XYZ file of C-alpha atoms in Angstrom:
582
model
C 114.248 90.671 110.276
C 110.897 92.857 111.068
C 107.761 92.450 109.124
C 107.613 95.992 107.218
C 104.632 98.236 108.425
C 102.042 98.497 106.359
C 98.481 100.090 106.038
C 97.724 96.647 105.341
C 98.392 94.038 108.240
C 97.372 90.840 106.139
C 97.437 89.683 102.877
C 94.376 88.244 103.214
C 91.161 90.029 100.423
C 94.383 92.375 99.889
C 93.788 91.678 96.044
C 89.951 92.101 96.344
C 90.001 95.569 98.108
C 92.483 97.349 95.609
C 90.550 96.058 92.684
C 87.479 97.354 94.619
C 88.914 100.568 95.350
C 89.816 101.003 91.645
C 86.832 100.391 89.778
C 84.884 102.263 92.765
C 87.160 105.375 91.578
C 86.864 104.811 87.668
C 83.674 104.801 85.900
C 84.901 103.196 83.078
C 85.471 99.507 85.468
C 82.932 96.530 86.214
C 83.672 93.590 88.646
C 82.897 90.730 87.462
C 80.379 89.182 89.940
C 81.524 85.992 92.330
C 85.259 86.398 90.424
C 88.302 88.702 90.839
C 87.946 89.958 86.905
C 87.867 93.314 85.765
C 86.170 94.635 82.808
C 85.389 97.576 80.435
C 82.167 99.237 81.477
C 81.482 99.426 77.588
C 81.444 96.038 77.016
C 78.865 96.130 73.978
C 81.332 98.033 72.315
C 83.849 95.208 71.505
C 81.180 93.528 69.264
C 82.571 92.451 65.857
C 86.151 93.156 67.534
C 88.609 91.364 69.391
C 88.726 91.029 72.804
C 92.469 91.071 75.110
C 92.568 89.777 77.996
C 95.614 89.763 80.563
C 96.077 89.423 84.230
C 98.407 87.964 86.788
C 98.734 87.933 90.482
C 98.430 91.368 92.443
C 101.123 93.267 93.607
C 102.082 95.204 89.982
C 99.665 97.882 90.267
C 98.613 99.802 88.123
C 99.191 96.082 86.135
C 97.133 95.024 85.365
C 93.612 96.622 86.061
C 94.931 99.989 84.910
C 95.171 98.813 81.912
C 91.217 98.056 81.051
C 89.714 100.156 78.648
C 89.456 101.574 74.902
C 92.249 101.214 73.073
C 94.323 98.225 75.383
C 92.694 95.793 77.467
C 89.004 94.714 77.583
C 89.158 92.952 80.796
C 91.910 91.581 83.103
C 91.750 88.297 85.578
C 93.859 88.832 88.807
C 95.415 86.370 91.325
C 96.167 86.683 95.070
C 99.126 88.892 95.566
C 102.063 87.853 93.586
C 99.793 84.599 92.960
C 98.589 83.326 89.807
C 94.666 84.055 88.991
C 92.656 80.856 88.947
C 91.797 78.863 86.375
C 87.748 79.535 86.565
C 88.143 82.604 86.544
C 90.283 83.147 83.534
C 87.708 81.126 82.084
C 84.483 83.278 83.085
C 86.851 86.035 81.888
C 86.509 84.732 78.514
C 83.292 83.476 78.485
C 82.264 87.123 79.211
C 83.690 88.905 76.684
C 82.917 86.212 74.379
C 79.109 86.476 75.046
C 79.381 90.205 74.605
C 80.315 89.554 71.113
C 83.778 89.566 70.466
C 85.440 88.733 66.992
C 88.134 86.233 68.807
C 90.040 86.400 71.843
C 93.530 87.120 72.465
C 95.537 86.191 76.039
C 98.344 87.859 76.805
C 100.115 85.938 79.293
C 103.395 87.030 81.549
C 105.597 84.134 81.196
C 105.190 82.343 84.556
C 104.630 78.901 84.781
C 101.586 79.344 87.010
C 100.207 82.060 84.754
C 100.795 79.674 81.598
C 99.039 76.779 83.100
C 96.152 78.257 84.382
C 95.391 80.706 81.321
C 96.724 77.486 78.866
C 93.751 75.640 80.850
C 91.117 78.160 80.659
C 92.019 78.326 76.686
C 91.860 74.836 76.355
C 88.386 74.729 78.262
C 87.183 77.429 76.270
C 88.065 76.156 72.667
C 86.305 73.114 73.367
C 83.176 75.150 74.173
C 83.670 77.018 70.784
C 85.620 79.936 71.470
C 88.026 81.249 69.084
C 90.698 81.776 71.674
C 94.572 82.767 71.021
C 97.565 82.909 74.050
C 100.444 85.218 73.309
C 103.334 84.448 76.148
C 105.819 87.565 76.677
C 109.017 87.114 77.957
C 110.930 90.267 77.953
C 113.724 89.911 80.812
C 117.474 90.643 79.672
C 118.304 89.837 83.177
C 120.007 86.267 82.887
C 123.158 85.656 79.998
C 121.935 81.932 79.952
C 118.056 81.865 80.212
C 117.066 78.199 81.902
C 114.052 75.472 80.588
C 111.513 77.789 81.522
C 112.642 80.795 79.651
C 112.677 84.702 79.979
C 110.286 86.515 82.672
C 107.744 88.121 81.576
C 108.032 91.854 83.044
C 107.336 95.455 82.483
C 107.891 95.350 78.684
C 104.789 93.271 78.533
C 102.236 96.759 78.901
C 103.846 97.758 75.573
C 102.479 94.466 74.326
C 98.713 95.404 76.429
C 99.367 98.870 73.923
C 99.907 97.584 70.890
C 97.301 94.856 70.774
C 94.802 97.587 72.181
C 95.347 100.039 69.319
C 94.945 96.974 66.804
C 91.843 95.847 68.213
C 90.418 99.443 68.456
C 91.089 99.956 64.701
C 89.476 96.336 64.061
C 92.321 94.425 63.002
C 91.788 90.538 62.822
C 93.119 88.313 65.916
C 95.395 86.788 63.145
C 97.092 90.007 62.685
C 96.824 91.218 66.523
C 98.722 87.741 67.230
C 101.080 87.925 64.576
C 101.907 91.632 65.296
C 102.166 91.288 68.947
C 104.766 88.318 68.672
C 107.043 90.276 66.418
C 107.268 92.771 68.481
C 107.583 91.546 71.726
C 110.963 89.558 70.193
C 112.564 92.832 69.481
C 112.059 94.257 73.195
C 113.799 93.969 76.213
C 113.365 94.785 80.282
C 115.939 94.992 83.076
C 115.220 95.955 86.646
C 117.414 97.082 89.096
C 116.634 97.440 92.668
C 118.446 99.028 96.126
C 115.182 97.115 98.368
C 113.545 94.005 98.661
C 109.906 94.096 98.762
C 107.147 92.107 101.271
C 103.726 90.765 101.067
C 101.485 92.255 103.850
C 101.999 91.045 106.402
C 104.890 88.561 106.059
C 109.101 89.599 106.360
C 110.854 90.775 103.181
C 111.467 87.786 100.580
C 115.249 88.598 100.719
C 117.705 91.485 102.199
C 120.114 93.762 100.621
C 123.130 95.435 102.630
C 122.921 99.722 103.074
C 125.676 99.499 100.507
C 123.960 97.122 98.021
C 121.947 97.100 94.586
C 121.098 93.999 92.674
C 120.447 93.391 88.871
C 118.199 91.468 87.016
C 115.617 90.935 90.089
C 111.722 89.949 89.018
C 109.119 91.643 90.028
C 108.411 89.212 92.646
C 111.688 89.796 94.718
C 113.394 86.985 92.871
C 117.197 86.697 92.557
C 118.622 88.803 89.865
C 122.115 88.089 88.633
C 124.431 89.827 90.422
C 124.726 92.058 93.843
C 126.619 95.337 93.263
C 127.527 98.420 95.248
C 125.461 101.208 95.019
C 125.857 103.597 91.774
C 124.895 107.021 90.688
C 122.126 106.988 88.231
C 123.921 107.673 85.598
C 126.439 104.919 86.095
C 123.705 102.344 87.433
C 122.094 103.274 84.156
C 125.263 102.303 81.575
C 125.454 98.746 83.723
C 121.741 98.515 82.670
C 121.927 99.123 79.046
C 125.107 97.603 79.069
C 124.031 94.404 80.407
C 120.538 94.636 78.451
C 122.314 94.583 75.090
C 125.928 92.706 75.358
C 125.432 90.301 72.745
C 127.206 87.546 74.786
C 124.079 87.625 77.145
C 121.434 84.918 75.358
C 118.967 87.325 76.469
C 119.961 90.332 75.176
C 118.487 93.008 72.733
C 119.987 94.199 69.838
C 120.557 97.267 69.944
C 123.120 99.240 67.538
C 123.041 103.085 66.451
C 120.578 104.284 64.443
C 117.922 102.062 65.872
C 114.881 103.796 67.353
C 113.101 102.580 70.295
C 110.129 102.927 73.112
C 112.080 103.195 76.191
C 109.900 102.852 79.571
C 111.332 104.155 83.087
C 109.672 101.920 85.469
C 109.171 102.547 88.740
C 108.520 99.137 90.750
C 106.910 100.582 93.084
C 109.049 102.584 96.196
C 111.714 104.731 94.397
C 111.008 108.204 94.777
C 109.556 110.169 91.632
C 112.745 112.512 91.927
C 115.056 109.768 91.193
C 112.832 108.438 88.603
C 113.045 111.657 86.734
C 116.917 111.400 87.042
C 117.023 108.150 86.017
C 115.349 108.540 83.092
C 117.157 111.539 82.066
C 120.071 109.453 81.986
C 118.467 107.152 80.152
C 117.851 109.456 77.639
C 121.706 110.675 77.826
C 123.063 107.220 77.596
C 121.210 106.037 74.847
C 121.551 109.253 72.587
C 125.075 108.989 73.265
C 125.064 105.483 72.110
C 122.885 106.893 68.532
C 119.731 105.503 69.438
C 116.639 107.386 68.736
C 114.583 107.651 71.477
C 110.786 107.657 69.690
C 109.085 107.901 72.621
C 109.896 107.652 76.241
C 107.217 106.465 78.890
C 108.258 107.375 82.416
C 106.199 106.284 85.818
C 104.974 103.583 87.699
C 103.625 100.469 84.947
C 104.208 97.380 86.387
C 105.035 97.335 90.037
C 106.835 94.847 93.226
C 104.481 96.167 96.060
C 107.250 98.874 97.650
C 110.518 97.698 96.070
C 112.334 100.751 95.534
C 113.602 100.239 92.080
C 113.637 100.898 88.542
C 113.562 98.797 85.615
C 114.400 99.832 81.457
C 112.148 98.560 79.023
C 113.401 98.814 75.244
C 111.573 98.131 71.938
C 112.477 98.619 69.203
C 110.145 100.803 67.117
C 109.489 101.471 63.584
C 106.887 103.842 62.345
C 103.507 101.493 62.618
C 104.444 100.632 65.892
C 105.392 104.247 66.854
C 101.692 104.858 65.906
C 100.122 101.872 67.653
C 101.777 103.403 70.774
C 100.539 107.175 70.155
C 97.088 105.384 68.976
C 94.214 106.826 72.241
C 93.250 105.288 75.113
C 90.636 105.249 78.155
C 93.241 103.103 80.242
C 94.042 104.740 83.270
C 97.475 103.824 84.221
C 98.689 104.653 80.353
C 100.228 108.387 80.405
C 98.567 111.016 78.619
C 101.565 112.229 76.383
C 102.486 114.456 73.699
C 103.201 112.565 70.729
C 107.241 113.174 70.510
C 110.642 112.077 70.895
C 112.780 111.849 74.047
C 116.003 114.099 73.553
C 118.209 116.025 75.903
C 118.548 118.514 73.290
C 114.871 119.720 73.116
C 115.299 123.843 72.663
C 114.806 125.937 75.942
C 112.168 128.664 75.969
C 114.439 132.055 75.750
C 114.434 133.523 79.256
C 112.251 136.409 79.310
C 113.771 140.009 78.642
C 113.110 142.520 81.705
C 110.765 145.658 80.746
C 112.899 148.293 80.889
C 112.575 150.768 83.710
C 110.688 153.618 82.914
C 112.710 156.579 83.726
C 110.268 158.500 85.798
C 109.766 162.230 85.360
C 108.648 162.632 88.970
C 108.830 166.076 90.057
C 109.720 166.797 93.888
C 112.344 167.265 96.326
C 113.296 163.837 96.853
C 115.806 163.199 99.478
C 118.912 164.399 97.854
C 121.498 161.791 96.734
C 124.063 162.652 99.804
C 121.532 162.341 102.405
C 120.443 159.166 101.236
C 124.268 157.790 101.203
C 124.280 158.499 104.392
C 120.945 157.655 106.103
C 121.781 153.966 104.273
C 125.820 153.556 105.432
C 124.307 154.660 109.082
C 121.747 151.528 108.290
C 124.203 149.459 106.951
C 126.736 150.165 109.901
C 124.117 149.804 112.972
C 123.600 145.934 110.908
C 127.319 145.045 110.648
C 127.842 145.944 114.180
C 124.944 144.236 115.973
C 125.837 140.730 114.027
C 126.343 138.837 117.113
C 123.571 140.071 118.914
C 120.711 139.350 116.240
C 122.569 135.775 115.652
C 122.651 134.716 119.414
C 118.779 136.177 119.940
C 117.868 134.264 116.967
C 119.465 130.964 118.898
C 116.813 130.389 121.150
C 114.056 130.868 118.436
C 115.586 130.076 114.714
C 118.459 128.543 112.974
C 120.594 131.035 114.727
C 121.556 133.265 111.757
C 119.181 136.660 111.753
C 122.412 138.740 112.256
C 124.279 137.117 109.365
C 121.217 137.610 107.120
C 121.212 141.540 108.147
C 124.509 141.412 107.506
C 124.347 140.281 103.895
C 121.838 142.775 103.093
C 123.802 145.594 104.397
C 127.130 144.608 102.446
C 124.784 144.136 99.640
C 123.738 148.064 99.825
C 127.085 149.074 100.356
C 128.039 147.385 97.048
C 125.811 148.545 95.578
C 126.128 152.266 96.532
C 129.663 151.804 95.347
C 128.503 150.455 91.830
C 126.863 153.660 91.497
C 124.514 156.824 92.937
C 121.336 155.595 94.294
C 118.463 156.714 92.765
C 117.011 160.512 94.119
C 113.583 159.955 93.946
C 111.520 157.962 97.038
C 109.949 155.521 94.446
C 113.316 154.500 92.972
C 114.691 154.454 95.436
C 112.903 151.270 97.687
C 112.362 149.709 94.510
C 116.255 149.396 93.676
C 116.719 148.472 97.624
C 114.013 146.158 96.941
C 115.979 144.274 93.901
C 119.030 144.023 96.064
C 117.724 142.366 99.220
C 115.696 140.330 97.046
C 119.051 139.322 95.543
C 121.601 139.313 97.921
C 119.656 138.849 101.389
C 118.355 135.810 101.418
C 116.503 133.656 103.762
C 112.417 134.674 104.136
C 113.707 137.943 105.846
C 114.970 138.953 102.088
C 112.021 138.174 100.722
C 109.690 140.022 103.269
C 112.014 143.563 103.424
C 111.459 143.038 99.315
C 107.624 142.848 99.442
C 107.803 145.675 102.205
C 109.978 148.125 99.851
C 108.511 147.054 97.081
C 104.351 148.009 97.919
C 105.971 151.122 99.925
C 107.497 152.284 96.475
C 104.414 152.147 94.850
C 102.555 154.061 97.412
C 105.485 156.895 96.627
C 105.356 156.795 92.814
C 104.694 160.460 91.877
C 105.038 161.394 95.592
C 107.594 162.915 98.129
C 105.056 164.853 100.904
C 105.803 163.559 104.518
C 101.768 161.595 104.793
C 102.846 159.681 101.391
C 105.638 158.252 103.725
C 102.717 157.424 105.873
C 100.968 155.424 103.192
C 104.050 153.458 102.194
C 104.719 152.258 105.733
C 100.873 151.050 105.377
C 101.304 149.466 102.367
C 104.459 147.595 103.257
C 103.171 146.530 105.897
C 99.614 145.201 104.203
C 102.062 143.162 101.937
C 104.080 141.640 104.038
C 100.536 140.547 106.370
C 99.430 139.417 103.206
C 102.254 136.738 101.761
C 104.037 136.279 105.342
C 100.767 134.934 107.386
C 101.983 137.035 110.123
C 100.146 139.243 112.542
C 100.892 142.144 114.923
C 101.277 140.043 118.109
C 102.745 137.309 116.761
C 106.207 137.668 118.050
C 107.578 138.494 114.817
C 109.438 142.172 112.720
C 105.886 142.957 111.930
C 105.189 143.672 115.513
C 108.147 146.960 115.404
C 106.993 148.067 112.214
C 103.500 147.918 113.007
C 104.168 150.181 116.455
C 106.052 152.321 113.790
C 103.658 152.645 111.727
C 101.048 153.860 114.515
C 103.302 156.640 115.082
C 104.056 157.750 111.557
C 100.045 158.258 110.937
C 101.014 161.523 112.646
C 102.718 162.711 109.150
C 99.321 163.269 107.849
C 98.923 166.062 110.135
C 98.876 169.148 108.948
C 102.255 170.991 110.013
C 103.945 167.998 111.869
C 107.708 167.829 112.366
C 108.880 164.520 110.126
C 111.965 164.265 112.352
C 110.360 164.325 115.941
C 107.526 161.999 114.073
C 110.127 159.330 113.203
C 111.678 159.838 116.889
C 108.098 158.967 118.144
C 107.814 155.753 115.644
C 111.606 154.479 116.828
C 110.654 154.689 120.173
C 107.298 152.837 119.810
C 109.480 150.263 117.390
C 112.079 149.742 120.369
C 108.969 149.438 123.234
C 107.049 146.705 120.609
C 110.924 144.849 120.238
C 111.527 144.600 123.503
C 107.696 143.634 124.565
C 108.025 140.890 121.515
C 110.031 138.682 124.714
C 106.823 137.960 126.228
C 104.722 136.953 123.632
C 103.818 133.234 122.006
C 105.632 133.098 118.383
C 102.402 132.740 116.289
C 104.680 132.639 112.700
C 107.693 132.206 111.378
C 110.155 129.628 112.350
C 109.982 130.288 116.007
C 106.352 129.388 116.265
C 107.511 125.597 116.030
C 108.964 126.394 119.326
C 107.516 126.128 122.887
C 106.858 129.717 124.439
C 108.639 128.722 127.462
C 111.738 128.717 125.531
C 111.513 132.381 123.875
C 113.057 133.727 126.711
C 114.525 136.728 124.593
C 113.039 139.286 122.206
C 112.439 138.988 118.485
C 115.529 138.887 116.488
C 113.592 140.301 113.776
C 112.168 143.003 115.681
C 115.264 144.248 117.444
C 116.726 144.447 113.468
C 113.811 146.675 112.842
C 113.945 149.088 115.435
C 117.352 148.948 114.656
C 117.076 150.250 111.155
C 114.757 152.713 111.540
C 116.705 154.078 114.842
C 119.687 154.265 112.282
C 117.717 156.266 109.827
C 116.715 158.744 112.149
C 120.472 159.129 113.138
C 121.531 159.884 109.751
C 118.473 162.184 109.156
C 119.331 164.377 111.877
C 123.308 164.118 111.055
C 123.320 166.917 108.454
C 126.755 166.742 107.688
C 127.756 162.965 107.937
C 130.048 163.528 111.050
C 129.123 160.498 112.323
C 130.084 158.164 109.835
């Protein structure tokens, strides 16, 4: 077994330089000086109040540091990684925020033996110099059916406790109440992790190993042993065995949990699942409880309280009336606590209506637009020349793509042929593009379908109101123009631009005064072929095919041959008056 890799080699000031990276990013952080303590940068401000203080070894970032600031934590003590913090500096902890003036001091502790001792000694140390000091121990695990001597884990659930004891103190509340509150509702909330990975401290192998096929339940958030190994499960199924497990009342450690109940429900991240599955996860979280008829008063969904790069999740449940509902919405500075809309979780939440499309204006253009039979057949001549060069575009697109330019061409010219056999296309230029425009956009596909639709689509507009032969000019301009703008592409760069572009060199000729269109667009599908076949010996500069070496583009352009192609095959039909060749 490897030791993972790691931007960090040793564990070694590991816990010093993440605590020194966070307060240098968060204005509202102090150090402590000469100890590994964290505290609010407002410190005057908890005068007449009382002060929180948590901590615990490193390694459940944003826990606990993220947690310092108005409205949760005043200052947090932190170990070595997945170490408990020492015992002097719990204690300068305290002595800090109870020289800054604080109305009693509350510690909420993880329940960990090392963690108890060390904050129980610090307590001890500091009631005997006077403090008035308080310990709250939170032990939220569901994981094990029989809990041993030393109890239930303290785990993610206990940053709801950081939450509610924050709010309190903000609003002033007496360390009496904070305690009392705090211990009622940390007995009516539950946590269960689930993880497909181990996790490792820098430096050193993982603590254990799970097969490719293997999840395990119940695991800490140090990598200990959870209660059973599984195979791996869909969300939605690992999910049920979750809440199932969490709240089957022959499991000592279970929550009660029974419809109609309302409850916080955090989707923790411990610290390497991806934040897709986490959103999938806690949608069927959501789901599973709702169909159990729980009411979801708020869901929390991210990374709390962390195992270094364990990809996993764990469920945290509480159950919630209305003050502690309100505790939870109640503000805070605290970084790592989510900036949310006061609500409830549901999968029912109303969609916004999908937006109605603005009718077409039917356009009184005036003109001889190409008449409706000449269009039919300039596009079946297009549509034809596409079907029949299939192979060819698909094995030219081999050398240089994903080796399916001719089947994309080929889509979009079934598409128009469906389409002309849904109904008459449109007379006018304008119309015309734009409905061609829709369809490849549509039915095309790939980033070829996208760039014909931004060509059509800024040619039409150049055409709106317009049928002379220069306006045909302008639209090849303005096609082009769009696609340079949204593609990235350039002439040169081995690419469909590079036909059109020659194209549209020779189609500036319109805009002379008494030019032939026909022997104009003869001169434009020449140029088109010339700049398709000269495409072979130039460096791909966009597109797919610039990922490839230019010693390997042996052929020309699939998207450039396509080009010529078309505009070769509208020519054809142009000068086919009577549709013999079809």
């Amino acid at each position: 077994m490897e030791v993972p890799k790691k931007l960090v080699t040793t564990v070694s000031g590991c816990a010093d330089d993440a605590l020194a990276g966070l307060v240098a990013c968060n204005p509202g952080l102090r150090l402590l000086q000469g100890h590994r303590v964290v505290l609010r940068d407002d410190l005057l401000a908890i005068r007449g109040r009382v002060a929180l203080l948590s901590g615990g070894g490193s390694g459940h970032e944003p826990a606990h540091a993220g947690y310092v600031g108005k409205g949760m934590l005043t200052g947090v003590v932190a170990g070595a990684v997945f170490a408990s913090p020492s015992v002097g500096s719990v204690l300068a902890a305290i002595r800090a925020v109870a020289q800054a003036g604080a109305a009693g001091i509350l510690l909420i502790v993880k329940n960990y033996t090392g963690d108890r001792l060390n904050f129980g000694m610090a307590l001890e140390r500091a009631r005997a110099e006077g403090a008035d000091v308080r310990m709250v121990v939170v032990g939220d695990d569901c994981a094990f059916a029989a809990p041993g001597k030393a109890g239930r884990r303290g785990i993610c659930g206990t940053v709801l406790i950081h939450k509610v004891a924050g709010a309190l103190a903000e609003a002033g509340a007496s360390l009496d109440e904070i305690e009392k509150k705090v211990m009622a509702a940390a007995k009516v909330m539950g946590t269960l992790g689930l993880s497909l990975s181990p996790c490792s401290i820098p430096g050193s192998k993982p603590s254990f190993q799970l097969a490719e096929d293997e999840m395990e339940l119940g695991l800490g958030i140090h990598g200990e042993a959870g209660v059973r190994r599984m195979k791996v499960l869909p969300a939605d199924k690992a999910v049920e065995t979750m809440l199932k497990h969490m709240t089957d009342p022959s499991n000592a450690s279970h929550l009660s949990l029974t419809p109609g109940s309302s409850v916080v429900l955090v989707v923790n991240n411990l610290g390497g699942l991806s934040c897709l599955e986490l959103g999938i996860v806690a949608g069927a979280a959501v789901r599973c409880l709702e169909n159990r008829g729980v009411r979801i008063a708020r869901a929390l969904v991210g990374s709390f309280m962390t195992a270094l790069e364990m990809a996993g999740v764990s469920l945290t449940l509480m159950l919630a009336d209305e003050e502690l509902v309100r505790l939870i919405d109640a503000k805070t500075t605290a970084m790592a606590w989510p900036n949310l809309v006061a609500g409830p979780a549901t999968t029912q939440r109303e969609e916004v209506p999908a937006p109605t499309e603005a009718p077409r204006k039917l356009q009184d253009e005036t003109g001889t637009g190409p008449g409706t039979a000449r269009v039919q057949r300039v596009l079946q001549r297009v549509c034809s020349t596409l079907l029949d060069m299939q192979d060819k575009l698909n094995e030219l697109d081999r050398g240089a793509g994903d080796g399916d330019c001719g089947h994309t061409h080929a889509r979009a010219a079934q598409a128009i042929q469906a389409w002309m056999r849904s109904r008459p296309p449109p007379a006018t230029p304008a119309q015309l593009l734009s409905a061609l425009a829709d369809v490849l956009l549509e039915q095309m596909g790939g980033s070829s379908g996208v760039l014909y639709g931004l060509f059509l689509t800024a040619a039409a507009q150049s055409l709106r109101g317009r049928s002379d032969f220069p306006a045909w000019a302008d639209a090849m301009d303005a096609g082009i123009e769009a696609m340079q703008r949204y593609g990235g592409a350039a002439p040169g760069d081995r690419t469909m631009l590079d036909s059109l572009f020659a194209a549209a060199q020779a189609l500036h000729s319109l805009r002379s005064p008494g030019a032939d269109p026909l022997q104009v667009l003869a001169a434009a599908v020449q140029s088109a072929e010339a700049a398709a076949e000269a495409t072979r010996h130039m460096e791909a500069g966009a597109g797919r095919a610039s990922y490839i070496r230019s010693s390997r583009l042996e052929q020309p352009d699939p998207g450039a041959v396509a080009v010529a192609a078309v505009l070769g095959a509208v020519l054809e039909g142009l000068r086919d008056p009577l549709g013999t060749s079809q």
